[in-house]
Amino acid sequence: MRETVRGNPAARTAVSIALHDLVATQLEVPLYRYWGLDPAETLETSYTIGLDDLETMREKTETAVDRGYGTLKVKLGTDRDLEIVQTIRAAAPDVRLFVDANEAWTPREAVAKIDRLAEFDLAFVEQPVPAEDPEGLQFVYERSSLPIAADESCVTLADIPRIADRCDIANLKLMKCGGLREARRMISTARAHGLEVMCGCMTESNASIAAACHLAPLLDYADLDGSLLLADDLADGVPMSDGRIDLAGLERPGTGAVLDGSLD
């Protein structure tokens, strides 16, 4: 399929999800069981606090904590990054917190900012520099006081060896890598290179988020809150009460995704 449909990784992912869902559904088992994974070995997804004014970010943080989320991801890449993290940490002193610079910093700026941000007990920093600057990523990795996650630098299987000595965590996304099989290959390759693994997402409905949730037993971190950020999701999927990916609580076979009945 990669040769037939060049590019268009999201389209390939849609086909991959549909085929995996079909096979597991025909066998009347959830996808994680088809793969032989233990649903008890799951984890919670982070919840993203997007860039906004400080008061709005504080309010969103407090709401997320009140809803039970124990891991928050904070978007950075501004001239007030330190103030943002100070505000979020004050509003959520007990959660696991990591930040995503979205390629916004220069290498030297990243090192300086990370040194300042380390006092706020951050788990790691995601994509501090542009993906087209691998040497810059290595510069930051070698000098950072916090673990570094590669996102935009980690798109396909071929990227894993290139980032292996330049980060601590490989962040894969189904919509970028092209499907579930490719994602599992990336996870195995990242492990072989000594990297931790996170699965992230775009702004997506449960039609695709549900499929990614079945990878949870293979991951160290999950950033699968795409459907949680939607006002109205067209699909229901894997239960995620309080952010916990509850594969064992899934009662439907396949990926578990089902379209909202109101759309019938």
Coordinates of N, CA and C in Angstrom, one line a residue, residues 11 33 39 47 94 106 116-117 129 133 157 170 175 179 182 189-190 196 198 216 230 241 252:
A11 N -4.2 8.8 5.2 CA -5.1 7.9 4.4 C -4.7 6.4 4.6
R33 N -6.0 -7.9 22.3 CA -6.0 -9.4 22.5 C -5.5 -10.1 21.3
P39 N -4.0 -6.2 28.9 CA -4.7 -4.9 29.1 C -4.3 -4.2 30.5
Y47 N -3.1 15.2 29.2 CA -4.2 16.2 28.7 C -3.5 17.5 28.4
D94 N 0.8 18.6 41.9 CA 1.1 17.2 42.1 C 1.0 16.4 40.8
T106 N 15.7 27.9 19.3 CA 17.0 27.6 18.7 C 17.7 26.7 19.7
R116 N 16.3 26.7 33.1 CA 15.3 27.4 33.9 C 14.1 26.6 34.3
L117 N 13.6 25.8 33.3 CA 12.4 25.1 33.5 C 12.5 23.8 34.4
V129 N 13.6 21.9 19.2 CA 14.2 22.6 18.0 C 13.5 22.1 16.7
D133 N 16.8 20.4 11.9 CA 18.1 20.7 12.5 C 18.5 19.5 13.4
L157 N 9.6 4.9 10.4 CA 10.6 3.9 10.9 C 12.1 4.3 10.6
A170 N 11.1 8.5 21.8 CA 10.6 8.6 20.4 C 9.1 8.7 20.5
M175 N -1.1 9.0 12.5 CA -1.4 9.8 11.3 C -0.2 10.3 10.5
G179 N 0.2 3.9 9.8 CA -0.6 2.7 10.1 C -0.1 2.0 11.4
E182 N 3.2 -0.2 11.0 CA 4.4 0.7 11.0 C 4.6 1.2 12.4
T189 N 11.8 -1.0 17.1 CA 13.1 -0.4 16.7 C 13.6 0.6 17.7
A190 N 12.7 1.4 18.2 CA 13.0 2.3 19.3 C 13.5 1.6 20.5
E196 N 12.9 5.3 25.1 CA 11.5 5.1 25.6 C 10.6 5.5 24.5
M198 N 6.6 7.0 23.2 CA 5.4 7.7 23.5 C 4.6 7.6 22.2
A216 N -1.2 0.9 24.0 CA -0.8 1.4 25.3 C 0.1 0.4 26.1
L230 N -12.3 17.5 21.7 CA -13.4 17.9 20.8 C -14.6 18.2 21.6
S241 N -11.7 7.1 31.4 CA -12.2 7.9 32.6 C -11.0 8.4 33.3
R252 N -16.4 -4.0 23.3 CA -16.6 -4.2 21.9 C -15.4 -4.8 21.3

